[in-house]
Short mmCIF file of C-alpha atoms in Angstrom, two decimals:
data_model
loop_
_atom_site.label_atom_id
_atom_site.label_comp_id
_atom_site.label_asym_id
_atom_site.label_seq_id
_atom_site.Cartn_x
_atom_site.Cartn_y
_atom_site.Cartn_z
CA MET A 1 21.33 -10.03 15.71
CA ARG A 2 18.36 -9.51 18.02
CA LEU A 3 14.88 -9.35 16.54
CA PRO A 4 13.43 -5.81 16.55
CA ALA A 5 10.91 -4.75 19.16
CA ILE A 6 8.41 -3.56 16.55
CA VAL A 7 8.25 -4.63 12.93
CA VAL A 8 6.52 -2.52 10.29
CA SER A 9 6.39 -4.48 7.07
CA PHE A 10 4.19 -4.99 4.06
CA PHE A 11 4.23 -6.58 0.65
CA CYS A 12 4.81 -3.86 -1.88
CA PHE A 13 3.24 -3.68 -5.32
CA ASP A 14 4.81 -0.43 -6.38
CA ALA A 15 6.39 2.77 -5.17
CA VAL A 16 6.75 6.38 -6.17
CA VAL A 17 9.83 8.45 -5.49
CA TYR A 18 9.44 12.22 -5.32
CA GLY A 19 12.57 14.31 -5.64
CA PHE A 20 15.25 11.64 -5.83
CA HIS A 21 16.20 8.18 -7.00
CA SER A 22 16.30 5.72 -4.11
CA PRO A 23 19.15 3.24 -3.65
CA GLY A 24 18.55 -0.48 -3.41
CA LEU A 25 19.29 -0.47 0.32
CA VAL A 26 18.59 2.31 2.76
CA SER A 27 19.31 2.05 6.48
CA VAL A 28 18.44 4.85 8.89
CA SER A 29 17.80 4.94 12.61
CA SER A 30 16.28 7.09 15.33
CA GLY A 31 16.32 7.00 19.15
CA SER A 32 14.83 3.66 18.65
CA SER A 33 15.98 2.73 15.14
CA ILE A 34 14.48 2.31 11.72
CA VAL A 35 15.95 0.06 9.07
CA LEU A 36 14.56 -0.05 5.55
CA ARG A 37 15.51 -3.06 3.49
CA ASN A 38 14.33 -2.91 -0.09
CA ALA A 39 13.94 -6.45 -1.43
CA PRO A 40 12.82 -6.94 -5.06
CA HIS A 41 9.13 -7.18 -4.12
CA SER A 42 8.90 -6.33 -0.44
CA THR A 43 9.73 -3.66 2.06
CA THR A 44 10.57 -4.25 5.70
CA THR A 45 10.84 -1.44 8.20
CA ALA A 46 12.08 -2.45 11.63
CA LEU A 47 12.02 -0.27 14.71
CA ALA A 48 14.65 -1.64 17.06
CA SER A 49 15.50 -0.88 20.67
CA SER A 50 18.62 1.09 21.57
CA GLN A 51 20.37 -2.12 22.63
CA SER A 52 19.75 -3.73 19.28
CA VAL A 53 21.21 -0.67 17.55
CA GLU A 54 24.54 -1.51 19.17
CA SER A 55 24.27 -5.12 18.09
CA ASP A 56 23.32 -3.98 14.59
CA ALA A 57 26.41 -1.78 14.46
CA ALA A 58 28.61 -4.63 15.70
CA ALA A 59 27.11 -6.97 13.12
CA ALA A 60 27.62 -4.36 10.40
CA ALA A 61 31.26 -3.92 11.45
CA THR A 62 31.81 -7.68 11.40
CA SER A 63 30.14 -7.93 8.00
CA SER A 64 32.26 -5.04 6.69
CA SER A 65 35.52 -6.58 7.86
CA SER A 66 34.66 -9.98 6.43
CA SER A 67 33.52 -8.55 3.10
CA SER A 68 36.66 -6.43 2.72
CA SER A 69 38.69 -9.58 2.23
CA SER A 70 36.77 -10.37 -0.92
CA ASP A 71 35.83 -8.10 -3.81
CA THR A 72 33.06 -10.43 -4.98
CA PRO A 73 29.66 -8.74 -4.49
CA THR A 74 27.05 -10.74 -2.58
CA THR A 75 23.51 -11.18 -3.84
CA ASP A 76 22.03 -13.11 -0.93
CA THR A 77 18.27 -12.79 -0.66
CA ASP A 78 16.96 -11.35 2.60
CA MET A 79 14.45 -14.11 3.39
CA LYS A 80 13.35 -12.39 6.61
CA ALA A 81 12.30 -9.38 4.55
CA TYR A 82 10.32 -11.59 2.17
CA SER A 83 8.59 -13.58 4.92
CA SER A 84 7.71 -10.53 7.02
CA GLY A 85 6.08 -8.96 3.97
CA TYR A 86 3.06 -11.18 4.61
CA GLN A 87 2.61 -10.28 8.29
CA THR A 88 0.01 -7.88 9.61
CA VAL A 89 1.33 -4.59 10.95
CA PHE A 90 -0.29 -3.96 14.33
CA GLU A 91 1.21 -0.52 15.05
CA GLU A 92 1.46 2.60 12.93
CA LEU A 93 4.31 5.10 12.93
CA PRO A 94 2.99 8.69 13.09
CA CYS A 95 6.41 10.33 12.81
CA SER A 96 10.04 9.53 13.65
CA VAL A 97 13.16 11.57 12.97
CA CYS A 98 15.88 9.09 12.05
CA LYS A 99 19.63 9.04 11.62
CA ALA A 100 21.79 6.61 9.71
CA SER A 101 22.64 3.44 11.63
CA VAL A 102 25.13 2.40 8.94
CA GLY A 103 27.09 4.99 6.98
CA GLN A 104 25.69 8.45 6.30
CA ILE A 105 22.77 9.93 4.40
CA PRO A 106 24.10 12.28 1.69
CA ASN A 107 23.10 15.91 2.22
CA ASP A 108 22.16 16.23 -1.45
CA LEU A 109 19.60 13.43 -1.10
CA VAL A 110 16.43 15.52 -0.84
CA GLY A 111 12.87 14.38 -1.41
CA THR A 112 10.23 11.93 -0.21
CA TYR A 113 9.96 8.24 -0.93
CA PHE A 114 6.46 6.69 -0.85
CA ARG A 115 5.63 3.00 -0.86
CA SER A 116 2.21 1.37 -0.87
CA GLY A 117 1.06 -2.20 -0.41
CA PRO A 118 -1.18 -4.58 1.57
CA ALA A 119 -0.28 -4.60 5.25
CA MET A 120 -3.26 -6.04 7.15
CA PHE A 121 -4.08 -9.70 6.53
CA SER A 122 -6.25 -10.27 9.60
CA ALA A 123 -9.29 -7.96 9.54
CA GLY A 124 -9.70 -5.40 12.29
CA SER A 125 -6.13 -5.64 13.54
CA ILE A 126 -6.04 -2.04 14.78
CA LEU A 127 -8.51 -0.93 17.45
CA PRO A 128 -10.63 2.19 16.89
CA PRO A 129 -9.61 5.40 18.69
CA LYS A 130 -10.16 5.41 22.46
CA MET A 131 -12.86 8.09 22.13
CA SER A 132 -14.82 6.05 19.58
CA LEU A 133 -18.39 5.25 20.62
CA ILE A 134 -18.27 1.93 18.78
CA LYS A 135 -16.01 -0.76 20.22
CA PRO A 136 -15.36 -4.14 18.57
CA LYS A 137 -16.48 -7.25 20.44
CA THR A 138 -13.13 -8.94 19.86
CA ASN A 139 -9.58 -7.59 20.10
CA PRO A 140 -6.95 -7.95 17.36
CA VAL A 141 -5.37 -11.39 17.15
CA PRO A 142 -2.12 -12.61 15.56
CA ASP A 143 -2.24 -13.77 11.95
CA GLY A 144 -3.56 -17.32 11.65
CA GLN A 145 -5.16 -17.48 15.07
CA ASP A 146 -8.64 -16.80 13.71
CA PRO A 147 -8.97 -18.12 10.13
CA ASP A 148 -12.32 -16.36 9.72
CA ARG A 149 -10.55 -13.00 9.96
CA MET A 150 -7.76 -13.84 7.51
CA VAL A 151 -7.75 -12.83 3.85
CA MET A 152 -7.80 -15.54 1.21
CA HIS A 153 -4.83 -14.01 -0.63
CA PRO A 154 -2.13 -11.49 0.43
CA PHE A 155 -3.16 -9.11 -2.34
CA GLU A 156 -6.49 -8.62 -0.55
CA GLY A 157 -4.91 -7.12 2.57
CA ASP A 158 -5.78 -3.57 3.58
CA GLY A 159 -3.43 -1.00 2.08
CA ALA A 160 -0.88 1.10 3.94
CA VAL A 161 1.62 3.78 2.93
CA LEU A 162 5.20 4.28 4.05
CA GLY A 163 6.72 7.72 3.60
CA VAL A 164 10.39 8.56 4.18
CA THR A 165 11.39 12.21 3.76
CA PHE A 166 15.03 13.25 3.34
CA PRO A 167 15.31 16.98 4.20
CA GLY A 168 18.99 17.19 3.23
CA ASP A 169 20.50 17.49 6.71
CA GLY A 170 21.64 13.88 7.11
CA THR A 171 18.39 12.74 8.74
CA ALA A 172 15.20 11.08 7.54
CA VAL A 173 11.62 11.52 8.71
CA ALA A 174 9.62 8.28 8.54
CA ARG A 175 5.91 7.63 8.95
CA PHE A 176 3.68 4.65 8.25
CA ARG A 177 -0.12 4.60 8.27
CA PHE A 178 -2.99 2.53 6.95
CA VAL A 179 -5.29 4.00 4.32
CA ARG A 180 -8.61 4.66 6.08
CA THR A 181 -10.85 3.21 3.39
CA ASN A 182 -14.55 2.77 4.11
CA SER A 183 -14.09 -0.98 4.37
CA PHE A 184 -11.05 -0.64 6.66
CA THR A 185 -13.00 1.61 9.02
CA ASN A 186 -16.03 -0.69 9.02
CA GLU A 187 -14.03 -3.83 9.81
CA ARG A 188 -12.00 -1.93 12.38
CA LYS A 189 -15.18 -1.07 14.30
CA LYS A 190 -16.61 -4.58 14.07
CA GLY A 191 -13.36 -6.42 14.78
CA ARG A 192 -14.05 -9.05 12.11
CA LYS A 193 -13.99 -9.64 8.37
CA VAL A 194 -17.03 -8.18 6.67
CA TYR A 195 -16.17 -8.06 2.96
CA THR A 196 -16.05 -11.57 1.47
CA ALA A 197 -17.41 -11.15 -2.05
CA MET A 198 -14.03 -11.52 -3.76
CA GLU A 199 -13.43 -14.87 -2.12
CA SER A 200 -15.76 -16.84 -4.41
CA THR A 201 -13.13 -16.73 -7.16
CA ARG A 202 -10.53 -18.07 -4.69
CA GLN A 203 -12.74 -20.90 -3.41
CA ASP A 204 -14.55 -22.10 -6.53
CA GLY A 205 -12.90 -20.59 -9.60
CA GLY A 206 -10.17 -22.17 -11.70
CA PRO A 207 -8.51 -25.59 -11.34
CA ALA A 208 -7.77 -25.02 -7.63
CA GLY A 209 -11.49 -24.93 -6.85
CA GLY A 210 -12.43 -27.91 -8.96
CA GLY A 211 -13.04 -25.87 -12.08
CA GLN A 212 -16.56 -24.84 -11.10
CA GLY A 213 -16.17 -21.08 -11.37
CA ASN A 214 -16.16 -20.80 -15.15
CA ASP A 215 -19.00 -23.29 -15.60
CA PHE A 216 -21.69 -21.27 -13.86
CA PRO A 217 -23.96 -19.11 -16.03
CA LEU A 218 -23.19 -15.42 -16.17
CA PRO A 219 -23.06 -13.17 -14.26
CA MET A 220 -22.15 -15.46 -11.35
CA TYR A 221 -18.41 -14.90 -11.63
CA ARG A 222 -17.91 -11.87 -13.81
CA HIS A 223 -19.55 -9.33 -11.55
CA HIS A 224 -17.03 -9.46 -8.70
CA LEU A 225 -15.38 -6.20 -9.82
CA LEU A 226 -18.66 -4.36 -10.40
CA PRO A 227 -19.53 -2.07 -7.49
CA GLY A 228 -23.21 -1.93 -8.43
CA LEU A 229 -23.71 -5.69 -8.20
CA ASN A 230 -21.22 -6.71 -5.57
CA LYS A 231 -22.24 -5.12 -2.27
CA LYS A 232 -19.46 -6.79 -0.26
CA ARG A 233 -16.68 -5.81 -2.60
CA LYS A 234 -13.70 -4.27 -0.82
CA ASN A 235 -11.64 -1.36 -2.09
CA THR A 236 -8.34 -2.04 -0.30
CA SER A 237 -6.49 0.88 -1.98
CA ASN A 238 -3.28 -1.14 -1.71
CA THR A 239 -1.81 -1.21 -5.21
CA ARG A 240 0.20 1.98 -5.69
CA ALA A 241 0.93 5.37 -4.18
CA VAL A 242 1.23 8.26 -6.64
CA TYR A 243 2.42 11.75 -5.75
CA PHE A 244 1.80 14.27 -8.51
CA ALA A 245 0.89 17.97 -8.62
CA LYS A 246 1.30 18.18 -4.83
CA LYS A 247 -1.31 15.46 -4.33
CA LEU A 248 -0.84 11.97 -2.91
CA ILE A 249 -3.32 9.27 -3.89
CA THR A 250 -3.43 5.49 -3.48
CA LEU A 251 -4.85 3.24 -6.15
CA TRP A 252 -6.77 -0.01 -6.48
CA GLU A 253 -7.79 -1.51 -9.80
CA GLY A 254 -11.54 -1.75 -9.23
CA GLY A 255 -12.52 1.45 -7.42
CA LEU A 256 -11.95 5.12 -6.76
CA PRO A 257 -8.55 6.33 -5.54
CA TYR A 258 -8.09 7.62 -2.01
CA LYS A 259 -6.51 10.99 -1.32
CA LEU A 260 -3.97 11.28 1.51
CA ASP A 261 -2.13 14.12 3.20
CA SER A 262 1.45 13.73 1.98
CA LEU A 263 2.94 14.96 5.27
CA ALA A 264 0.96 13.07 7.93
CA LEU A 265 -0.32 10.27 5.62
CA SER A 266 -3.80 10.84 7.04
CA THR A 267 -6.66 9.80 4.77
CA GLU A 268 -8.87 12.56 3.39
CA GLY A 269 -11.29 10.19 1.66
CA ARG A 270 -12.19 8.84 -1.74
CA SER A 271 -11.45 11.11 -4.66
CA GLN A 272 -13.41 11.54 -7.89
CA LEU A 273 -10.57 13.72 -9.20
CA GLY A 274 -12.63 16.86 -9.39
CA GLY A 275 -15.74 15.21 -10.83
CA ILE A 276 -13.92 13.34 -13.59
CA LEU A 277 -14.88 9.97 -12.13
CA LYS A 278 -18.32 8.86 -11.02
CA GLU A 279 -18.86 7.26 -7.63
CA LYS A 280 -18.97 3.73 -9.05
CA ASP A 281 -16.24 4.15 -11.65
CA PRO A 282 -13.11 1.99 -11.39
CA PHE A 283 -9.66 3.52 -11.64
CA GLY A 284 -6.48 1.73 -12.65
CA GLY A 285 -3.76 0.60 -10.27
CA ALA A 286 -0.83 2.08 -12.20
CA ALA A 287 0.33 5.36 -13.70
CA VAL A 288 3.07 6.61 -16.05
CA TYR A 289 4.83 9.97 -15.77
CA ASP A 290 5.73 11.94 -18.90
CA SER A 291 8.76 13.96 -17.82
CA ALA A 292 9.01 15.80 -21.14
CA LYS A 293 5.56 17.38 -20.78
CA ASP A 294 5.21 17.09 -16.98
CA ARG A 295 2.07 15.03 -17.34
CA MET A 296 0.72 11.86 -15.76
CA LEU A 297 -1.17 9.08 -17.51
CA PHE A 298 -3.78 6.96 -15.71
CA TYR A 299 -6.32 4.45 -16.96
CA SER A 300 -9.60 2.82 -15.97
CA ASN A 301 -10.98 -0.54 -17.00
CA ALA A 302 -14.77 -0.64 -16.76
CA GLN A 303 -16.17 -4.18 -17.03
CA ASP A 304 -19.61 -5.64 -17.42
CA ALA A 305 -20.82 -9.17 -18.11
CA LYS A 306 -19.68 -9.17 -21.75
CA THR A 307 -17.32 -6.28 -22.40
CA SER A 308 -14.44 -4.26 -20.99
CA LYS A 309 -13.90 -0.56 -21.73
CA LEU A 310 -10.37 0.80 -21.33
CA THR A 311 -10.02 4.57 -20.90
CA VAL A 312 -6.68 6.39 -20.65
CA TYR A 313 -6.57 9.79 -18.92
CA GLU A 314 -3.86 12.43 -19.33
CA PHE A 315 -3.42 15.03 -16.57
CA ASN A 316 -1.33 18.19 -16.69
CA SER A 317 0.91 19.57 -13.94
CA LYS A 318 -2.14 20.95 -12.08
CA PHE A 319 -3.82 17.53 -12.04
CA ARG A 320 -6.39 18.61 -14.59
CA LEU A 321 -7.27 16.85 -17.82
CA VAL A 322 -5.38 18.24 -20.78
CA PRO A 323 -7.63 20.20 -23.17
CA ASP A 324 -7.19 17.82 -26.10
CA LYS A 325 -10.20 15.50 -26.31
CA GLY A 326 -11.08 16.19 -22.71
CA GLY A 327 -7.95 14.48 -21.48
CA ILE A 328 -9.00 11.09 -22.85
CA VAL A 329 -6.28 9.59 -25.02
#
């Protein structure tokens, strides 16, 4: 099978499904083609040329004929999907109407599937708009070519969101865009890595760094999640996408969520959830939906040098705190 012309892939922390339950494997295609392979912890979206669609179909037919001779299900791991989950995505997908490349999409499959995760591991890998007055001094480079632009850990990559909408007519509408966080925009303009404050724990902390991190006096290593003390701390907004009460937000454990347009996946900016959160408040990277009451639970973990304060928030169907105790559980 030929390698796709463009690969859109990212390591995925979590996903939210609105309107339907997604299968373990979804394959759809457009005039180019889009193939979604859902591995246990990664998502790979490949846009292939029209020639590769034919080869994909031939490969699928060969696989189908060979598998029909045996009723034993296969559980082979898609290693290409895993490995590509740690590669920077250099092109976004504004919108693509897709059709199934293998089988058919059921007409009663209606809804939108959102996935979020880190997708840029080399800082400034997407150039600013052509009309931008500020141009980076260096162009994007492949991962590994410039170590100074690479993240120290995949979890520190800039976040992106994949949205696949199933309108119920046998097609799928796919789009993929990076979350325009303040740090993403800043590094995009400069064409280099700017935010390095989280890297001290990677370089010096724990046994891997010689055990120095925990030996320094406070607050040398406990302030890295505090926005007031750590000026080069980066909110990647790459942990989870949550769609609730007609709002789409992306989360990161140590900072404010970002609000996105659920149709175009354009970034509207940081959200304080109607004044509930302060500018420097952290917000958790996970949420739980209460289907019985149509409510969503979030949390925040505020840390200082000696303590941690865990707050759980309960929102109603209008994304407002429930009246009881001001929404704080």
